[in-house]
XYZ file of C-alpha atoms in Angstrom:
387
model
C 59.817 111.147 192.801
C 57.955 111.566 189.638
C 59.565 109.963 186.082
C 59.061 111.561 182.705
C 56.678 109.841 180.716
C 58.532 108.956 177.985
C 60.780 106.754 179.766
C 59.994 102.812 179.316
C 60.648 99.335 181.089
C 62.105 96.728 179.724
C 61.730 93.699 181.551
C 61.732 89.526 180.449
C 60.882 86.786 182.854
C 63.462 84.064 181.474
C 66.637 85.767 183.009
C 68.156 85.203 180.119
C 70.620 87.963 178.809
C 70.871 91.504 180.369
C 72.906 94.314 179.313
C 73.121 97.814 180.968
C 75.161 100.430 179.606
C 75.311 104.050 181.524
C 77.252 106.102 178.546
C 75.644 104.014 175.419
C 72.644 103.684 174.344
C 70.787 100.084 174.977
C 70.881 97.197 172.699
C 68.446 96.061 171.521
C 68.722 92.047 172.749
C 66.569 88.624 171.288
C 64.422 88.167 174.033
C 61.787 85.332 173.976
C 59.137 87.535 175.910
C 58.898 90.932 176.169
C 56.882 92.658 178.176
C 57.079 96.934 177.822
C 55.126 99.387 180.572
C 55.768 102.953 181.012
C 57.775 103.612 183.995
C 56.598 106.330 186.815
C 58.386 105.191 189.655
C 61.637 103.668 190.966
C 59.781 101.251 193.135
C 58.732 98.294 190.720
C 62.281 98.292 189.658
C 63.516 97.044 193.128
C 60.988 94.427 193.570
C 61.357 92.868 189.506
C 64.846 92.576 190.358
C 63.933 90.728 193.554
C 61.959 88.614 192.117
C 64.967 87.219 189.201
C 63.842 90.042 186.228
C 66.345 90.995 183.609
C 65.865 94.839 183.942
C 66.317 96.794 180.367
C 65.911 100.448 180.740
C 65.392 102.541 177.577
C 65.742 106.517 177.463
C 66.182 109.368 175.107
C 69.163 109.465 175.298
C 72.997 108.375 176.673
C 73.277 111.463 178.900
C 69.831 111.426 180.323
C 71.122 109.872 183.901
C 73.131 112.861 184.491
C 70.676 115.378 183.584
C 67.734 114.014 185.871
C 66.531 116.527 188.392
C 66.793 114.735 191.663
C 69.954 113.014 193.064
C 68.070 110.322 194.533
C 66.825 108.621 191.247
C 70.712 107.658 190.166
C 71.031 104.996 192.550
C 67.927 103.843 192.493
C 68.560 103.282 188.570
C 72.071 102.794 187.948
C 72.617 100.704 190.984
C 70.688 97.752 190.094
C 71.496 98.530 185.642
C 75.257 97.580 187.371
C 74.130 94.816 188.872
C 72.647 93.556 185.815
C 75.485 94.181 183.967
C 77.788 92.566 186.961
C 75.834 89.594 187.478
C 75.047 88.668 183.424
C 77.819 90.363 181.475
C 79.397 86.721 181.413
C 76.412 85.484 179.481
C 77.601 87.794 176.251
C 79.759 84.606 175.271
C 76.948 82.389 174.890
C 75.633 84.424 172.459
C 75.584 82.357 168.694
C 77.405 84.779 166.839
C 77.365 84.728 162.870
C 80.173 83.159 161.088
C 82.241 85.442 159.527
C 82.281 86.198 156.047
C 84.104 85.080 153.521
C 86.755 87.237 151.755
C 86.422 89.585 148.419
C 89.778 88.080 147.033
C 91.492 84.704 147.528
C 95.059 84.348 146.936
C 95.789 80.985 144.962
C 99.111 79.691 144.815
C 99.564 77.674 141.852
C 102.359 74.777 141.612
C 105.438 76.258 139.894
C 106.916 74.410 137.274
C 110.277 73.701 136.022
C 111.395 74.077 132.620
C 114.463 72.227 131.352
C 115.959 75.595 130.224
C 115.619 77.214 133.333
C 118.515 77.933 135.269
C 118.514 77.879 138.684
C 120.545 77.085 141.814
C 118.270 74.354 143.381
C 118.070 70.429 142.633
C 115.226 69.264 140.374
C 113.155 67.084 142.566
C 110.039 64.942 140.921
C 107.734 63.645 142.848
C 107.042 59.922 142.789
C 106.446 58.768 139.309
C 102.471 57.507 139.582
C 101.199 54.573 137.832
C 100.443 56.207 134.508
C 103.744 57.442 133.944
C 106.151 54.495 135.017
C 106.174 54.155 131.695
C 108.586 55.726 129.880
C 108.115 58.021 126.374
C 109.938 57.101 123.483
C 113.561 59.209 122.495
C 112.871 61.639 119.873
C 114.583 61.108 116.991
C 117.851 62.612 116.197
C 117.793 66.377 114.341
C 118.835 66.500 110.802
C 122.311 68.291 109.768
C 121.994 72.072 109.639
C 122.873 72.261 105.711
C 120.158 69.694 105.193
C 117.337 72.009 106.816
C 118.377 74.700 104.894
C 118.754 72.811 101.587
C 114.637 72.259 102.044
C 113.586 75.660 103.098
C 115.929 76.767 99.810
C 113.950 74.488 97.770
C 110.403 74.893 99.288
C 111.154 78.488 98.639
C 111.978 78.572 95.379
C 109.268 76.044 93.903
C 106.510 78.505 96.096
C 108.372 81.273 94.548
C 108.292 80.126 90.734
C 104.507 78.359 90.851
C 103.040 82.257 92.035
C 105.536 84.016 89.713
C 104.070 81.556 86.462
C 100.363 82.330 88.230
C 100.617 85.676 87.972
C 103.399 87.145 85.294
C 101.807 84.723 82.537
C 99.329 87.835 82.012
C 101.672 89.984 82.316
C 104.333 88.350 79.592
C 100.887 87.899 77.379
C 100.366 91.765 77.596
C 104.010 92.303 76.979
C 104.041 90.208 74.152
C 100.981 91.765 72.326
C 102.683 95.671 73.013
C 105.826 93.956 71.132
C 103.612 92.718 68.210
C 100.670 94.792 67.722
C 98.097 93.260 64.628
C 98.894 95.571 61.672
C 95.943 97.927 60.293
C 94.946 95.245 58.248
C 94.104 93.251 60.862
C 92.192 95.255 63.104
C 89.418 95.501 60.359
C 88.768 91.963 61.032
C 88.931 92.135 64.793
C 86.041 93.065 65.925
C 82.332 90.683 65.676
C 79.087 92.347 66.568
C 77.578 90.177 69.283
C 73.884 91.553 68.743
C 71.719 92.266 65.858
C 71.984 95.926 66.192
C 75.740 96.254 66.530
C 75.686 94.372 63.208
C 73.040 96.581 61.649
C 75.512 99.588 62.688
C 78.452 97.857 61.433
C 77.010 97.120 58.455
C 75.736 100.172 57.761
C 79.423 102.223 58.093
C 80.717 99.824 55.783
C 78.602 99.872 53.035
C 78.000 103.414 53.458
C 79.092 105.291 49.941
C 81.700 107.708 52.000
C 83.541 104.531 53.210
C 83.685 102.946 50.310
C 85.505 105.869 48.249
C 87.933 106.400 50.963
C 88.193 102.508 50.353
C 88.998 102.937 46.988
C 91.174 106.082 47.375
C 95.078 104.857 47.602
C 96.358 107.412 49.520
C 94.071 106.322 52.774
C 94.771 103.671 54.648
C 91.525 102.250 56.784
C 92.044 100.902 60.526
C 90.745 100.351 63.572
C 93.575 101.640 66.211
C 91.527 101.109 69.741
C 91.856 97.565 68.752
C 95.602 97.408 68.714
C 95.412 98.063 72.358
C 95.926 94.286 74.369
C 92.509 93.728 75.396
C 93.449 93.270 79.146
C 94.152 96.716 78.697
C 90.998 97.979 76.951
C 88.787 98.717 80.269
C 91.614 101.241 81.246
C 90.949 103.254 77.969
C 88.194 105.599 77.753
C 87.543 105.670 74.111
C 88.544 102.254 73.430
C 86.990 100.681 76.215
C 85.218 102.869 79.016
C 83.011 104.922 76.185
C 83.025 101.582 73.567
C 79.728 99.833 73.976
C 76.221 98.993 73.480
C 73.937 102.664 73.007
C 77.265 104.160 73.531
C 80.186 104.237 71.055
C 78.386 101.348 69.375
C 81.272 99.966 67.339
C 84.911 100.671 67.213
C 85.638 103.694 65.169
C 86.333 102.754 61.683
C 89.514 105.558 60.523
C 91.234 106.649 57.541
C 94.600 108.034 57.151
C 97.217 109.552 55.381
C 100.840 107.953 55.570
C 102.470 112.244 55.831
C 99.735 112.632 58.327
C 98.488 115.612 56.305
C 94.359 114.212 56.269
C 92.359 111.987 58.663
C 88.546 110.837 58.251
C 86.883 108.754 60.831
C 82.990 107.321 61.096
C 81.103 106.341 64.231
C 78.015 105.734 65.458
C 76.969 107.548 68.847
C 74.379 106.025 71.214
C 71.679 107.203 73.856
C 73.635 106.569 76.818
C 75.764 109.445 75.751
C 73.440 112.306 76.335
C 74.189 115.382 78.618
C 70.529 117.101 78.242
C 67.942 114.355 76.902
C 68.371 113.031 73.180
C 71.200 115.381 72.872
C 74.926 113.886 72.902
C 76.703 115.660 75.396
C 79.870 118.073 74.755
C 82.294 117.194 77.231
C 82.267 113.839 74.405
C 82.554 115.558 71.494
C 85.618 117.745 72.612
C 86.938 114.288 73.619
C 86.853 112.430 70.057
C 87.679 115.761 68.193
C 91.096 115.903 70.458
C 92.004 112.281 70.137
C 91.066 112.411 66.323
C 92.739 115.746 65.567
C 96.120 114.368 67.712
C 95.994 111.134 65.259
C 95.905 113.109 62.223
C 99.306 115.016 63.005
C 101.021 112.042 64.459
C 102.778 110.398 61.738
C 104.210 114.118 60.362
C 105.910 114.099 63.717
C 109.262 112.577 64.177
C 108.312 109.721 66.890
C 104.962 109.709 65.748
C 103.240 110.768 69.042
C 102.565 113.772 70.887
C 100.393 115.461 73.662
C 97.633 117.832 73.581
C 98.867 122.049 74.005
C 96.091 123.562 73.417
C 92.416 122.779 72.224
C 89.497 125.241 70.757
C 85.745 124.094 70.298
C 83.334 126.013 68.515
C 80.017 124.229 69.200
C 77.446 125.289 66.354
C 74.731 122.205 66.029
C 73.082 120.268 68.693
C 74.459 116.429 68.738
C 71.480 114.345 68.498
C 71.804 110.880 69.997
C 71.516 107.729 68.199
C 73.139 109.011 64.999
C 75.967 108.614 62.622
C 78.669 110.975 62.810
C 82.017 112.007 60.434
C 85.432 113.453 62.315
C 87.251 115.247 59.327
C 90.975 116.670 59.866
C 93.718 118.359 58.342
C 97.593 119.429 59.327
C 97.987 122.714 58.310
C 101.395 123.335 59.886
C 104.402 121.461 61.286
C 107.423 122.881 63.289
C 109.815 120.158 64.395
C 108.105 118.653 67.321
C 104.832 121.168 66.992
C 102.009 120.392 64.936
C 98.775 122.591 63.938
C 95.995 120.787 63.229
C 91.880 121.802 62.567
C 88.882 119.725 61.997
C 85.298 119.596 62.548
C 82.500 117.051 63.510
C 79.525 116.415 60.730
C 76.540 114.346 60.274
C 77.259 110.948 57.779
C 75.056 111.874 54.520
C 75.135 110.629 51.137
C 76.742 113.191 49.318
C 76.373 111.255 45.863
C 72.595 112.396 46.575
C 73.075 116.011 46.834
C 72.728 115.829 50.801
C 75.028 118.328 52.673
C 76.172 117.136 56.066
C 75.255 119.295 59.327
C 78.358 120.509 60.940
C 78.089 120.048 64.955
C 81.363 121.345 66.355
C 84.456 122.282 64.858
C 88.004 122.406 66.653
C 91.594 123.773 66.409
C 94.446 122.182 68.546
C 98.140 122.816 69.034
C 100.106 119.003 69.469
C 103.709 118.872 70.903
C 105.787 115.962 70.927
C 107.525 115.207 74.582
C 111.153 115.486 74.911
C 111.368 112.080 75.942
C 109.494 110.763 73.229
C 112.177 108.333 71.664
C 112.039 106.506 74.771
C 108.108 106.499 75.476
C 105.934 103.161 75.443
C 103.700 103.865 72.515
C 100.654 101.957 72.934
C 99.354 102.792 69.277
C 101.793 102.422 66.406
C 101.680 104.648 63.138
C 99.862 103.208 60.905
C 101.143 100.820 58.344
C 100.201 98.322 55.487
C-alpha cells in the first residue's frame, strides 16, 4: 500500500504527551525532540509504537482518513492514533497551563458612611474606637440667637453697601454738581492754560489779533468759551470740545462772541494738520461740523428755552481749507418763528482788515433749527450765555 507523499511522521522518543484526533486537525504539542520523516508505509508505524514512540500523524486535512483509497490503511492508522489517545489522554492534566488573566474592570466596594442626617431604619454601629481617637473632641460652642445673626449680616451689608456707593457716586455728585453750577462766560476765558509753547503762540495770537480785540471792545458781544462749561469728566464724550480739541487739531478752545437776542455770532479758531481729508487740506466732513454747531449757537438764545436741534443744513464749499491756519465762523438769524429759527453764515480766513486784507471765504452754510417739544424739561449741558 503506497502513501501520498505529502503525508509526515511525527514521532518523539520521551513518551511524553500524545494526542490523536480523527475529526480535528493535530496540535501542535512542546516536545523536547522531534524527529520528522516522510511516511510511505504503514509498517514503521507498528514497530515505533512497539518500541514506546509517541506517534503524531500530520495530514492535509481533517477528512483525509475517510477519503484514502484503500480500506486497509484505516486500521492500520487510526487503530494505534486511538491507542495513543487511550493510553496518554490522561497526561493532558499535567500540562502547566497559563494563569488566567486578569480582568478589564474591577468592581471596588467602598465603605459606606453614615451621616448624622441620614435617616434610616438600622442601628448606628462604630467600630471600636482606636487609640487615636479615645480621645474625645471638644463641644462646639453654642449658636448665637437668630435676630443676632441677622443684626450682623444687616450691618455688614449696609457698611459694604455705603463704602462702594461713596467710591463710586462721589464722581458722579461732582459731575452733578458742576451741571448745577456751570462757571459763567467770564470764567471760561480764564479756564484754559496752554501746556506747550505752540498752544501758547496760538493762543496768543487769537487774542491779540485786531478782530478780537474790537469785538472786545464792542458792548453788544459778549466773549466765551462754551466747550469749557462742559464738566471735564465729560469732555472726552464731546466731539468738538473734547474728541476734535487738541494738539495739530482744534489747537485751542474756540474763543466766541455773541449777541444776548441771538441775532449775530463770531467765533475764531485755529485748525491743525491732523485734520486733513486730502493732504494739507482740512477736510469737509469738519467744516460742515463747526458751521452747524456755530450756526445752532447763534439762534439759541432768540429761542424760548434757548436750545434746539439741527432740521436741515446746506454747504456750499467754494475755497480749499488749508491746514494749519486761522479761521473766522461768522453768523446771523435772519428769521424766527416760535420754536423755528433761520440762520446763515459762512467760514473765512482771519486777516487784518485794518490793513486792507480781505478774508478768503471757504464754505458758507444755511440751516433750519427747531426747538424739541420737550425742551422745558431737557438737561442743557450749555447755558445761554450771560455776564
Amino acid at each position: 500500500m503506497s502513501v501520498p507523499s505529502s503525508w509526515l511522521l511525527q514521532f518523539n522518543h520521551t513518551n511524553s504527551i500524545g494526542t490523536c484526533n480523527r475529526t480535528k486537525e493535530p496540535r501542535q504539542m512542546a516536545i523536547p525532540k522531534v524527529v520528522r520523516a516522510p511516511l510511505t508505509s504503514p509498517q514503521p508505524l507498528r514497530r515505533l509504537n512497539h518500541l514506546g514512540f509517541t506517534i503524531v500523524l500530520v495530514v492535509p486535512s481533517p477528512s483525509f482518513m475517510y477519503t484514502a483509497r484503500s480500506p486497509a490503511a484505516r486500521p492500520a492508522f487510526c487503530g494505534n492514533a486511538v491507542l495513543g489517545r487511550m493510553n496518554f489522554l490522561p497526561l493532558r492534566n499535567s500540562v502547566i497551563k497559563p494563569p488566567p488573566a486578569p480582568p478589564l474592570f474591577r468592581r471596588i466596594q467602598f465603605p459606606q458612611r453614615r451621616f448624622r442626617g441620614t435617616i434610616t431604619s438600622e442601628p448606628l454601629t462604630s467600630a471600636a474606637p482606636n487609640a487615636e481617637q479615645s480621645t474625645q473632641s471638644p463641644p462646639s460652642p453654642p449658636k448665637k440667637a437668630l435676630w443676632v445673626r441677622a443684626s450682623t449680616v444687616l450691618a455688614l451689608t449696609l457698611l459694604t453697601f455705603g463704602i462702594g456707593f461713596t467710591m463710586t457716586a462721589a464722581q458722579a455728585l461732582e459731575t452733578l454738581n458742576d451741571f448745577r453750577k456751570p462757571p459763567t462766560d467770564a470764567e471760561t476765558l480764564t479756564l484754559f492754560t496752554p501746556d506747550s509753547e505752540e498752544l501758547a503762540e496760538i493762543e496768543q495770537h487769537i487774542l491779540v489779533h485786531p478782530l478780537t480785540q474790537s469785538l472786545i471792545e464792542d458792548p453788544k458781544y459778549i466773549p466765551s468759551r462754551p466747550h469749557l462749561k462742559i464738566p471735564p469728566k465729560l469732555r472726552p464724550h464731546n466731539l468738538t470740545g473734547g474728541t476734535l480739541l487738541g494738539q495739530d487739531k482744534i489747537a485751542v478752545p474756540p474763543l466766541q462772541f455773541s449777541t444776548e437776542d441771538g441775532s449775530t455770532f463770531v467765533s475764531l479758531q485755529y485748525l491743525g494738520s491732523a485734520l486733513c481729508g486730502h493732504p494739507g487740506i482740512v477736510h469737509g466732513g469738519l467744516l460742515a461740523t463747526i458751521l452747524d454747531e456755530g450756526l445752532g449757537r447763534c439762534c439759541f438764545p432768540a429761542l424760548p428755552n434757548k436750545v434746539a436741534v439741527t432740521a436741515s443744513l446746506k454747504i456750499d464749499y467754494r475755497k480749499p481749507c488749508l491746514a494749519s491756519q486761522y479761521v473766522v465762523l461768522r453768523a446771523e438769524t435772519t428769521k424766527v418763528e416760535g420754536r423755528k429759527a433761520w440762520v446763515k453764515g459762512r467760514l473765512e480766513t482771519l486777516v487784518d482788515e485794518s490793513k486792507g486784507e480781505k478774508p478768503d471765504v471757504l464754505v458758507e452754510a444755511e440751516a433750519l433749527f427747531i426747538e424739541p417739544k420737550q425742551a422745558a424739561t431737557m438737561t442743557r449741558v450749555y447755558h445761554s450765555p450771560s455776564r
